Coordinates of C-alpha atoms in Angstrom, one line a residue:
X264 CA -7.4 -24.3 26.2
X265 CA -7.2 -24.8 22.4
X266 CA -4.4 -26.6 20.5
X267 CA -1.6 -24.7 19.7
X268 CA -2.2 -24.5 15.9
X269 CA -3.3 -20.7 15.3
X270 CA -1.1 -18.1 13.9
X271 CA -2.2 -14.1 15.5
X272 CA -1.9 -12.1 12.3
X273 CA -1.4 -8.2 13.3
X274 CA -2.5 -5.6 10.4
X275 CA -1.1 -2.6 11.2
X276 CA -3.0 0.1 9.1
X277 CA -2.9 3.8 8.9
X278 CA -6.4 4.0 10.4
X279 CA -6.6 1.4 12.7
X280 CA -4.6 -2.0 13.8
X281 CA -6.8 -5.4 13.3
X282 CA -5.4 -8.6 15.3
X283 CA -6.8 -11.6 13.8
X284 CA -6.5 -15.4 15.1
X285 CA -6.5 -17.8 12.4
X286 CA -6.9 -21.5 12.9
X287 CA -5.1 -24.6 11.1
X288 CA -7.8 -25.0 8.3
X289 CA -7.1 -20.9 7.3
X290 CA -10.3 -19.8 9.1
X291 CA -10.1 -16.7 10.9
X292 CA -11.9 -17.3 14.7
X293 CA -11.4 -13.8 16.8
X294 CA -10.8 -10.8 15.5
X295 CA -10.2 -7.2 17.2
X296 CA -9.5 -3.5 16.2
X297 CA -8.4 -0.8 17.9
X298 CA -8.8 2.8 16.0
X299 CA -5.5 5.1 14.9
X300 CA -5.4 8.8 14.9
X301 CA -3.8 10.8 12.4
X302 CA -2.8 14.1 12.4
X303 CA -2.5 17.0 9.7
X304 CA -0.5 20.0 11.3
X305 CA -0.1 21.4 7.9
X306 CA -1.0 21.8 4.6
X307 CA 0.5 18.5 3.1
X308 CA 1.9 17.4 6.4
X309 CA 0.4 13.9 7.8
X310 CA 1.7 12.2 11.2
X311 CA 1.2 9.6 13.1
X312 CA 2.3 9.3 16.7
X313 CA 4.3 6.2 17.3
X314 CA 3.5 5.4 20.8
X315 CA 0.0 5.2 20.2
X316 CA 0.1 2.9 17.1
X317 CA 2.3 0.6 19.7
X318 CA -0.4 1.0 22.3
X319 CA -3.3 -0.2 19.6
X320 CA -1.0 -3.1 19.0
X321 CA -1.3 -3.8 21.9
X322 CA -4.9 -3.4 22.5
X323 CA -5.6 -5.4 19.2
X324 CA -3.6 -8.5 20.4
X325 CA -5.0 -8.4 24.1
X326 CA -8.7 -8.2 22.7
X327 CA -8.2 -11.1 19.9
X328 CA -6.0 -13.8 21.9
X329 CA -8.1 -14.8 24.5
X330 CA -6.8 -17.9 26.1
X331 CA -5.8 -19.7 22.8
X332 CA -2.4 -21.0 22.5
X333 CA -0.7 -19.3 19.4
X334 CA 2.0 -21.2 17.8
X335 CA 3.8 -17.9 15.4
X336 CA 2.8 -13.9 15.1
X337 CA 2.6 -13.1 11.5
X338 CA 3.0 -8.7 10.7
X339 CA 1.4 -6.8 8.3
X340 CA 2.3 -3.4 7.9
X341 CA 1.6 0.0 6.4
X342 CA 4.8 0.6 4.6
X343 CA 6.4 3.8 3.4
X344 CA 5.5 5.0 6.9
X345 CA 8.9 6.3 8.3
X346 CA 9.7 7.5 11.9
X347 CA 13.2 7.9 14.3
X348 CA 13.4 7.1 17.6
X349 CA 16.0 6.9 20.1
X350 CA 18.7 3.4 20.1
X351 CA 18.7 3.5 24.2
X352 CA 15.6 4.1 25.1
X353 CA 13.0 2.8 22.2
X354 CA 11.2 6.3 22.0
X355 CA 10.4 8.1 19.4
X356 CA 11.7 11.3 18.3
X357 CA 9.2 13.5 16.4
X358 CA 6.1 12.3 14.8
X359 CA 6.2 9.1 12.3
X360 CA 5.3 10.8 8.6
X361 CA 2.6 9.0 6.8
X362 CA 3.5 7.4 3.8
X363 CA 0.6 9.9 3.2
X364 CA 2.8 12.7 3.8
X365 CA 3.7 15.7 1.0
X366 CA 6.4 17.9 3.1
X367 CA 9.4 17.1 1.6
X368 CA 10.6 18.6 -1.6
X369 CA 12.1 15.9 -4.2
X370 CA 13.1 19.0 -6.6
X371 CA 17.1 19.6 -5.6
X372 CA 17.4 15.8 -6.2
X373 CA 15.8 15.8 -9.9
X374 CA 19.4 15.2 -11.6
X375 CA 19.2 11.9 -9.7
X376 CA 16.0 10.5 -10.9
X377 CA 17.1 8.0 -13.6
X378 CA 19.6 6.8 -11.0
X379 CA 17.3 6.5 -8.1
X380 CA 14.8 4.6 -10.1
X381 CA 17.4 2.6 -11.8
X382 CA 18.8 1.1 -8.6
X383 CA 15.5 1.4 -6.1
X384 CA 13.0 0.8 -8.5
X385 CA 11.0 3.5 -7.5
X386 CA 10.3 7.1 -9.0
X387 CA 11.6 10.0 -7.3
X388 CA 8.4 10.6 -4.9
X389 CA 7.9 12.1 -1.4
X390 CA 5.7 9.1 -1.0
X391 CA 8.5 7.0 -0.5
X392 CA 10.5 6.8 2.9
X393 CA 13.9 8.4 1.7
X394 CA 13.1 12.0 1.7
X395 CA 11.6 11.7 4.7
X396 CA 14.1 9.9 6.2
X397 CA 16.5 13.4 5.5
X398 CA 13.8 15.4 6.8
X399 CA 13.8 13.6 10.5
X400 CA 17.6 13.4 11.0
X401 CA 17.8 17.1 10.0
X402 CA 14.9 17.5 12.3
X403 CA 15.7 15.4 15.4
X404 CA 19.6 14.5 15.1
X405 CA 21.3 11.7 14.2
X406 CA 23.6 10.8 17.4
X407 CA 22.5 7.7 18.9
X408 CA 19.3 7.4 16.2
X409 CA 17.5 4.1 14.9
X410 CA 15.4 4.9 11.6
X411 CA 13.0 2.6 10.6
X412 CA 9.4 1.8 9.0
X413 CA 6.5 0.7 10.8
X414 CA 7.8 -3.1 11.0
X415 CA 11.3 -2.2 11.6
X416 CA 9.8 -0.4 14.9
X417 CA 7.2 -2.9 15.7
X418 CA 10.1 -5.2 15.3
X419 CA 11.9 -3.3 17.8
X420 CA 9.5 -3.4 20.5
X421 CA 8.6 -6.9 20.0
X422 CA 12.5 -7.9 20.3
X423 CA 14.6 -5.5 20.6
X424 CA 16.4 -6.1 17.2
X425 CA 16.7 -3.3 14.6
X426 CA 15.3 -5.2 11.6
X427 CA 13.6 -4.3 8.7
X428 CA 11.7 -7.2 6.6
X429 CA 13.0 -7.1 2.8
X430 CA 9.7 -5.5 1.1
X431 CA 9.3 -3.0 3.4
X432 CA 12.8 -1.8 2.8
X433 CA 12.3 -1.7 -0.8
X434 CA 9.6 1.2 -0.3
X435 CA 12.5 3.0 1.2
X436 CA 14.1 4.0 -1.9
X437 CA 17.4 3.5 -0.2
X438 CA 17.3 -0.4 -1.1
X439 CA 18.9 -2.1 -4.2
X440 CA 15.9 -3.6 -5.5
X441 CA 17.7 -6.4 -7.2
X442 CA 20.6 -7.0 -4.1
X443 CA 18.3 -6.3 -1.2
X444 CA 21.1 -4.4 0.3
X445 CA 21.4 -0.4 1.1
X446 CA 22.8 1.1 -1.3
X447 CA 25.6 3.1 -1.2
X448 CA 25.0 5.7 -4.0
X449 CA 21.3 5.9 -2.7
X450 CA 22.3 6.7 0.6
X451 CA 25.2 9.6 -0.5
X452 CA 22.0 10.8 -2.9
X453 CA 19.9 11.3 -0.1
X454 CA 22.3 12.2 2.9
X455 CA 21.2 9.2 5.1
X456 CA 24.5 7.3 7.2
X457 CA 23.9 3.8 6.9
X458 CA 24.7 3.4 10.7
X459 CA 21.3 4.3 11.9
X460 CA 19.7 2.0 9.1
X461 CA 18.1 -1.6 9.9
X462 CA 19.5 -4.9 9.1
X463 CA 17.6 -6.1 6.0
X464 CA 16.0 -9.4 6.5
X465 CA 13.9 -12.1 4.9
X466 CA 9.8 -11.9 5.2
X467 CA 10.5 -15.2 6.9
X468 CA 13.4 -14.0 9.1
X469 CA 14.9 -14.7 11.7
X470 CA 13.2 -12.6 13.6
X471 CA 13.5 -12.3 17.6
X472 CA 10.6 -13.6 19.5
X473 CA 7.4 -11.9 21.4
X474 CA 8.2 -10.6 24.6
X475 CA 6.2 -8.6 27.0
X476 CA 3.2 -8.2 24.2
X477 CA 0.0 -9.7 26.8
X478 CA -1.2 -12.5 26.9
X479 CA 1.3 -14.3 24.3
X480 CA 3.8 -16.0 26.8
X481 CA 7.2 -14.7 26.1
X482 CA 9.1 -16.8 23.4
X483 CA 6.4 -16.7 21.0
X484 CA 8.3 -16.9 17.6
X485 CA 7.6 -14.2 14.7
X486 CA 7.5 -16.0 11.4
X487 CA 6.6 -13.9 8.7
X488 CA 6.6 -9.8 8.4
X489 CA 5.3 -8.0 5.1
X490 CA 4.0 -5.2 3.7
X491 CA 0.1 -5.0 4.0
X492 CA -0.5 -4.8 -0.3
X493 CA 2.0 -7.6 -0.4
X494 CA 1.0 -9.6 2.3
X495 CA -2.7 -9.2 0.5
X496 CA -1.3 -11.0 -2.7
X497 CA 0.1 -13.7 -1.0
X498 CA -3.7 -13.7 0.6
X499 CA -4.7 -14.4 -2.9
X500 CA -1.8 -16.8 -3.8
X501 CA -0.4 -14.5 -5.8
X502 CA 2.8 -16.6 -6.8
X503 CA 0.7 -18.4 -9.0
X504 CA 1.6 -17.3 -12.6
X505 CA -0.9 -14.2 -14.3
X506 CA -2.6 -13.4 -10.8
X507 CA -2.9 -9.3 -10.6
X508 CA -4.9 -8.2 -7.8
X509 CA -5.9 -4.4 -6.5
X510 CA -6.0 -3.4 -3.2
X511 CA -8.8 -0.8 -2.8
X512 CA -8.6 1.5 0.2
X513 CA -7.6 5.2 0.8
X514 CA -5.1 5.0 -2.0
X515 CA -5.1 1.5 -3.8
X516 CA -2.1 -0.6 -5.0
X517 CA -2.0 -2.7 -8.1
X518 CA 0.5 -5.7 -8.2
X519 CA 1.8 -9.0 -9.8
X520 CA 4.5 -10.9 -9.5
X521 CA 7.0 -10.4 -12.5
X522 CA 10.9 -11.0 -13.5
X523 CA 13.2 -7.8 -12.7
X524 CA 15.0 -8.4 -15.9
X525 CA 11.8 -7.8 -17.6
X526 CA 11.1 -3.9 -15.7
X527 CA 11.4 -0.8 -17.4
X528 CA 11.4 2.3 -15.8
X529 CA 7.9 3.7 -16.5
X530 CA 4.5 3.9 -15.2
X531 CA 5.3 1.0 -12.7
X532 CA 7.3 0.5 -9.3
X533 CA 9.6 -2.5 -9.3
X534 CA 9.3 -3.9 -6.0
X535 CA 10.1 -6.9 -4.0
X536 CA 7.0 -8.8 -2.6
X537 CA 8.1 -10.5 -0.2
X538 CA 11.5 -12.9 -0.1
X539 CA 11.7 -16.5 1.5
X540 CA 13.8 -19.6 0.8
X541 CA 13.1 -19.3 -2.7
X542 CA 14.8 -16.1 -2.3
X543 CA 13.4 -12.6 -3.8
X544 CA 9.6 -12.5 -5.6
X545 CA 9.9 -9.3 -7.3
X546 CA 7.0 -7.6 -8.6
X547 CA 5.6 -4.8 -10.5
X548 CA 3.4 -2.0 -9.0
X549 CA 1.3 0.8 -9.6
X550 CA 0.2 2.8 -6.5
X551 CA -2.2 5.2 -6.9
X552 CA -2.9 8.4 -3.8
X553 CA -6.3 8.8 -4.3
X554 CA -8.8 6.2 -4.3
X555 CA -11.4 6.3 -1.2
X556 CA -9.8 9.5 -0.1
X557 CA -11.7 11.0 -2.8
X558 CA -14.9 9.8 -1.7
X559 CA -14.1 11.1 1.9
X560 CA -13.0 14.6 0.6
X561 CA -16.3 14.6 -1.1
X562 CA -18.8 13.2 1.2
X563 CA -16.7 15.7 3.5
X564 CA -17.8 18.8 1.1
X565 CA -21.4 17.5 0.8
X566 CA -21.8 17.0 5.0
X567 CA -22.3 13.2 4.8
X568 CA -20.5 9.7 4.8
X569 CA -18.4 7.9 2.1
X570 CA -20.8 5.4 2.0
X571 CA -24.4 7.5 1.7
X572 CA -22.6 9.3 -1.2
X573 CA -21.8 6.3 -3.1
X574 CA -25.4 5.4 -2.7
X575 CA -26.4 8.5 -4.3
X576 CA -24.2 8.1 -7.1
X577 CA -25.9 9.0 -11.0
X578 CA -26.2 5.8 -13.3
X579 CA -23.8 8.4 -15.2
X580 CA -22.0 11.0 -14.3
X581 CA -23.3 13.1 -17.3
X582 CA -20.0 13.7 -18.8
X583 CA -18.4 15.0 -15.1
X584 CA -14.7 13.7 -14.8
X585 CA -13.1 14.2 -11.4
X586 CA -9.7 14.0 -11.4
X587 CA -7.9 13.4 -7.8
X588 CA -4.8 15.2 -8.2
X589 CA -4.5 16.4 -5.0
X590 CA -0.9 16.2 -4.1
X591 CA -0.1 15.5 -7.8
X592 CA -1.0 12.0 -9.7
X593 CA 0.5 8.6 -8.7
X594 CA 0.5 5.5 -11.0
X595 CA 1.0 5.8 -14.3
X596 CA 1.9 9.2 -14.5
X597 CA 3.9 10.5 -11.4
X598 CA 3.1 13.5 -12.2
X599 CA 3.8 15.6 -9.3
X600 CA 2.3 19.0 -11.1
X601 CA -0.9 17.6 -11.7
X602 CA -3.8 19.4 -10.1
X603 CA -7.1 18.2 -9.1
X604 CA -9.8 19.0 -11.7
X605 CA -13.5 18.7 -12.1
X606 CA -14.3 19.2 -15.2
X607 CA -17.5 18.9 -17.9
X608 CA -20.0 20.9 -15.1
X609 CA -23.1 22.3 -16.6
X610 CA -26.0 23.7 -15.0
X611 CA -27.9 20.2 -14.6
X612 CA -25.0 19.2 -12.1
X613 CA -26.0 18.0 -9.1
X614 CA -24.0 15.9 -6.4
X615 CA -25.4 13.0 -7.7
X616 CA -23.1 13.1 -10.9
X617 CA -20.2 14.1 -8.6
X618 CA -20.6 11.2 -6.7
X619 CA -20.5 9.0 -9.8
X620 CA -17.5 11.1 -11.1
X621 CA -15.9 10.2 -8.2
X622 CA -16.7 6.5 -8.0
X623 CA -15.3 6.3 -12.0
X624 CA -12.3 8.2 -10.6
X625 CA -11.1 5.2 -8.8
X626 CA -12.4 2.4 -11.8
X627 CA -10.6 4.6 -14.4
X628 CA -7.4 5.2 -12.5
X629 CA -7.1 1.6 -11.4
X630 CA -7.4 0.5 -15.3
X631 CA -4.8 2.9 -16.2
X632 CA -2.7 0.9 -14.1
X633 CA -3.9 -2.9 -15.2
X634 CA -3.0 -2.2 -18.4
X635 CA 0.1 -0.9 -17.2
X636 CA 1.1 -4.2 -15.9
X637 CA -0.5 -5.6 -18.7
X638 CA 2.1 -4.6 -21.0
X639 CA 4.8 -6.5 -19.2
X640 CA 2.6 -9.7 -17.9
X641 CA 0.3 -10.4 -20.9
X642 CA -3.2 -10.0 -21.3
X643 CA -5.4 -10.0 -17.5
X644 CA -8.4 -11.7 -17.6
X645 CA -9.3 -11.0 -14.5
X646 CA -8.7 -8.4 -11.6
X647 CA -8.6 -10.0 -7.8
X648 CA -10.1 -7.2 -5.7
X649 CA -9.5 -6.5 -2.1
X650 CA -9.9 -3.4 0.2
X651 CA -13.0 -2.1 2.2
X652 CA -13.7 0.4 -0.7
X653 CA -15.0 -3.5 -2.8
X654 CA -17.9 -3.8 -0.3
X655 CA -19.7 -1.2 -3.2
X656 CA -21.1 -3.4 -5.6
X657 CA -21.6 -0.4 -8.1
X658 CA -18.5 0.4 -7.8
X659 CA -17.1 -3.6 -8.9
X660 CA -19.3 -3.3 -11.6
X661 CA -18.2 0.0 -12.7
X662 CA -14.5 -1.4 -12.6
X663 CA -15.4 -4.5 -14.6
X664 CA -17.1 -2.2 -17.0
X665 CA -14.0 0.4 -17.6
X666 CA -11.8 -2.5 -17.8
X667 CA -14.0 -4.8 -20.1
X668 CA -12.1 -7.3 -17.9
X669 CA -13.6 -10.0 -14.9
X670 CA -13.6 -8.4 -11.2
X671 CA -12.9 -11.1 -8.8
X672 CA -14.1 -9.4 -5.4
X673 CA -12.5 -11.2 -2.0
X674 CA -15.1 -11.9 0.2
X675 CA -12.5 -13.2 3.1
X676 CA -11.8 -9.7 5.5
X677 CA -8.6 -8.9 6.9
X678 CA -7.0 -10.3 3.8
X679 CA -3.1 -8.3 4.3
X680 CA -3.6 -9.7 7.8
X681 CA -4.6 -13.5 6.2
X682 CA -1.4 -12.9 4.4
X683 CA 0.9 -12.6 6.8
X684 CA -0.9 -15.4 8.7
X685 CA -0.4 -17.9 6.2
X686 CA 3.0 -17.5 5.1
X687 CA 3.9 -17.3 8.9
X688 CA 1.9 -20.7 9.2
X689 CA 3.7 -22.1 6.3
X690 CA 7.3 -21.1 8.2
X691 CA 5.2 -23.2 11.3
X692 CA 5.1 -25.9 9.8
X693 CA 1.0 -25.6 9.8
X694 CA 0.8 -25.4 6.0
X695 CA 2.6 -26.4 2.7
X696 CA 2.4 -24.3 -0.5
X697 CA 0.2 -26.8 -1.6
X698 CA -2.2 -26.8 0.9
X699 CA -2.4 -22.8 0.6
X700 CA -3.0 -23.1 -3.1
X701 CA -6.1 -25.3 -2.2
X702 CA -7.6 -23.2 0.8
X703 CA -10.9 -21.9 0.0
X704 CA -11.0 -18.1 -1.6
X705 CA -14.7 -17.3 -1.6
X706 CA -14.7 -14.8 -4.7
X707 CA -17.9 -12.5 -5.7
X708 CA -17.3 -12.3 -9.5
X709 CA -18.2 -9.2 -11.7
X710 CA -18.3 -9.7 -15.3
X711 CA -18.2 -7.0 -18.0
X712 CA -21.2 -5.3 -19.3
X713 CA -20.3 -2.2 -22.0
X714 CA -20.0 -3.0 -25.4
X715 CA -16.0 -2.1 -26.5
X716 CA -16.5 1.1 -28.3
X717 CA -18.9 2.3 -25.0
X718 CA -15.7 1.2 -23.1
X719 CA -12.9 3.1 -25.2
X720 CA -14.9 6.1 -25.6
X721 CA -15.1 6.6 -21.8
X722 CA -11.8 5.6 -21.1
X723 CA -10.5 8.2 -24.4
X724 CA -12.9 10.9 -22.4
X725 CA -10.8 10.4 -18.9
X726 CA -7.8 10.6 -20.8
X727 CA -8.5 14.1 -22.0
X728 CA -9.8 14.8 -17.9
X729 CA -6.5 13.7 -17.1
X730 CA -4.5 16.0 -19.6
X731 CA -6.6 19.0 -18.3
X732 CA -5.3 18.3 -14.7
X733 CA -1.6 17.9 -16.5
X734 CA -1.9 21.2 -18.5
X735 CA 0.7 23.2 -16.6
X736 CA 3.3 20.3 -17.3
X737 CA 2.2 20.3 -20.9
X738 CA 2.7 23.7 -21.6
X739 CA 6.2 23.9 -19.8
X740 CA 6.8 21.3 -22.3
X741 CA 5.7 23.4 -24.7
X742 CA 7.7 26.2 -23.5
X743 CA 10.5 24.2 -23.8

């Protein structure tokens, strides 16, 4: 029997949920993962069922623990997630909608965009949990209801307490970003009672403890719960001053730390990281939709894997732009009109340029971002990388390249659920601040090779891809 020094750090992700164990020098020493369906009914509708992301849970924790003693659970979550489920009996009602998920229609509520952003921090998005949150009490009742994120229900099952953990309820867009309360004019904007809300919380708590979650005796405390992109720049001790870091995956998030006083509505999300006894980190964020989904949607078309096709990719995509609009375009733009475009085709085409089109897709979008942030941080030296999608070397060189900026590629796995772990571990008692700033961080670094006008003239090239894809809000502009 080990020493009871390891923090279990659950991931719960929209594909899968990873369990990892994590001992007192920060080295993860089991690991398990157990898969997650999802489910398009529709066009533009994405579920999950609820039940079954409980039952990886589960699975993950029962396959990682072993017979080590675990001293505090950490969470990491997927986060704009949203599902309903019933206050007696803990089961769902309906589906959960993906944060992935394009049913609901933000158009009657346009005369409240400056307010909504003003007080959430967010832009008016079916991304976010709000809209949804209407749809499923209109859909399944509100007598009786709990509503809640993926940790608020986790949270649930683990304790039996409705709590939500303060990021996760900033992705609502029913939180005041700078109180960390619900606010009132948010929820008359969007029709949602405040009863069947969750109790905003701390990342640190207090939370209730484990129970009947095999083999981790009953009373096992929780000590941290995040969002999985936060919990990712914690990972990269990302309270550290001038640290931006992207998290590459199906969509990809781009965040650092900065002052809310210092936020203007724009291209970027004010958010709250994560909030312990220092009280609130905010942070600005980008979040773009389409990042290795556009890879899959291709490789999909062309019969193969994500991965073969980015092997196939051109050294150049011979002028090809693909532009993932598919439900619209995230980060900077929030442009919910854009459509997808692939544009500069010529007879010479062949899937080898799309591929590479689609690779620079991601690079370009994420720098659109970056320098997004950049504006309000100060110049970024370097980009801290994180996400399966980083495992492609071409593409970390590619995003080097379009940025003219270092890459600095994680090579620790797992890293929301490393996250979650250490901040839980620092609540433990296992670790000061300190000694996470001086755990090791193995990094792969990629270093800039275009010359600057190579760089601009690419990037002024995207640009004009991305206008084409933007041409039907241009000309009601223009109409205007």
């Amino acid at each position: 029997m080990s020493s009871p020094d390891h923090i279990l750090a659950i991931d719960q992700g929209t594909s899968a949920t990873k369990a990892v164990l994590v001992d007192a020098a920060g080295t993860i020493v089991a690991r398990a993962t157990a898969p997650v369906s999802l489910s398009t009914p529709r066009a533009g509708w994405v579920e999950q069922d609820a039940n079954e992301i409980w039952a990886s849970v589960q699975a993950a924790v029962a396959g990682c623990v072993g017979d080590r003693r675990v001293a505090a659970v950490a969470l990491s979550t997927q986060r704009e997630s949203l599902l309903l489920w019933d206050r007696e009996t803990g089961e769902p009602r309906g589906p959960m909608l993906s944060w992935q998920d394009r049913r609901t229609d933000c158009g009657p509520l346009r005369e409240h965009a400056e307010e909504v952003r003003a007080l959430s921090g967010l832009p008016l998005d079916p991304m976010f949990s709000a809209t949804k949150a209407r749809w499923l009490l209109d859909a399944y009742g509100r007598a009786g209801a709990c509503l809640g994120t993926v940790d608020s229900f986790l949270l649930t099952r683990l304790g039996g307490e409705h709590v939500i953990e303060a990021g996760n309820a900033a992705r609502t867009q029913l939180l005041d970003v700078r109180t960390l309360e619900w606010s009132p004019a948010l929820l008359d904007i969007f029709g949602i009672p405040d009863e069947v809300l969750p109790r905003v919380v701390a990342s640190t708590g207090p939370f209730s403890d484990v129970r009947d979650l095999a083999p981790l005796p009953d009373g096992t405390p929780v000590c941290a719960v995040m969002g999985d992109s936060h919990a990712a720049l914690f990972a990269h001790a990302g309270w550290r001053p001038g640290q931006v870091k992207a998290t590459f995956g199906t969509g990809s998030s781009i965040m650092s730390l900065g002052a809310a006083d210092a936020w203007t509505p724009g291209g970027l999300c004010l958010t709250v990281a994560w909030q312990d006894e220092h009280g609130p980190a905010h942070a600005f964020e980008g979040n773009i939709r389409s990042t290795g989904a556009t890879l899959t949607w291709l490789a999909h078309l062309f019969a193969t894997t994500p991965d073969a096709l980015a092997q196939e990719a051109a050294p150049s995509s011979d002028g090809v732009h693909l532009v993932p609009a598919f439900g619209g375009l995230g980060a900077p733009w929030w442009d919910d009109d854009a459509v997808g475009v692939i544009s500069g085709l010529s007879f010479a085409t062949r899937r080898e340029q799309l591929a590479r089109a689609a690779l620079e897709s991601i690079a370009f979008q994420v720098e659109d971002t970056v320098a997004a942030i950049e504006a309000l941080v100060g110049p970024v030296q370097t980009l801290l990388a994180d996400g399966g999608p980083t495992a492609n070397r071409t593409l970390m060189q590619l995003q080097a390249d379009t940025g003219g900026r270092a890459v600095a590629r994680s090579l620790a796995a797992e890293l929301s659920a490393l996250g979650a772990a250490h901040l839980a571990g620092r609540v433990a008692g296992i670790w000061t601040r300190e000694q996470l700033e001086a755990l090791d961080r193995p990094r792969e670094l990629y270093t800039p090779n275009d010359p600057e006008p190579v760089r601009r003239a690419r990037l002024e090239a995207w640009h004009a891809a991305v206008a084409r894809a933007r041409l039907q809000k241009e000309t009601q502009h223009v109409a205007l």
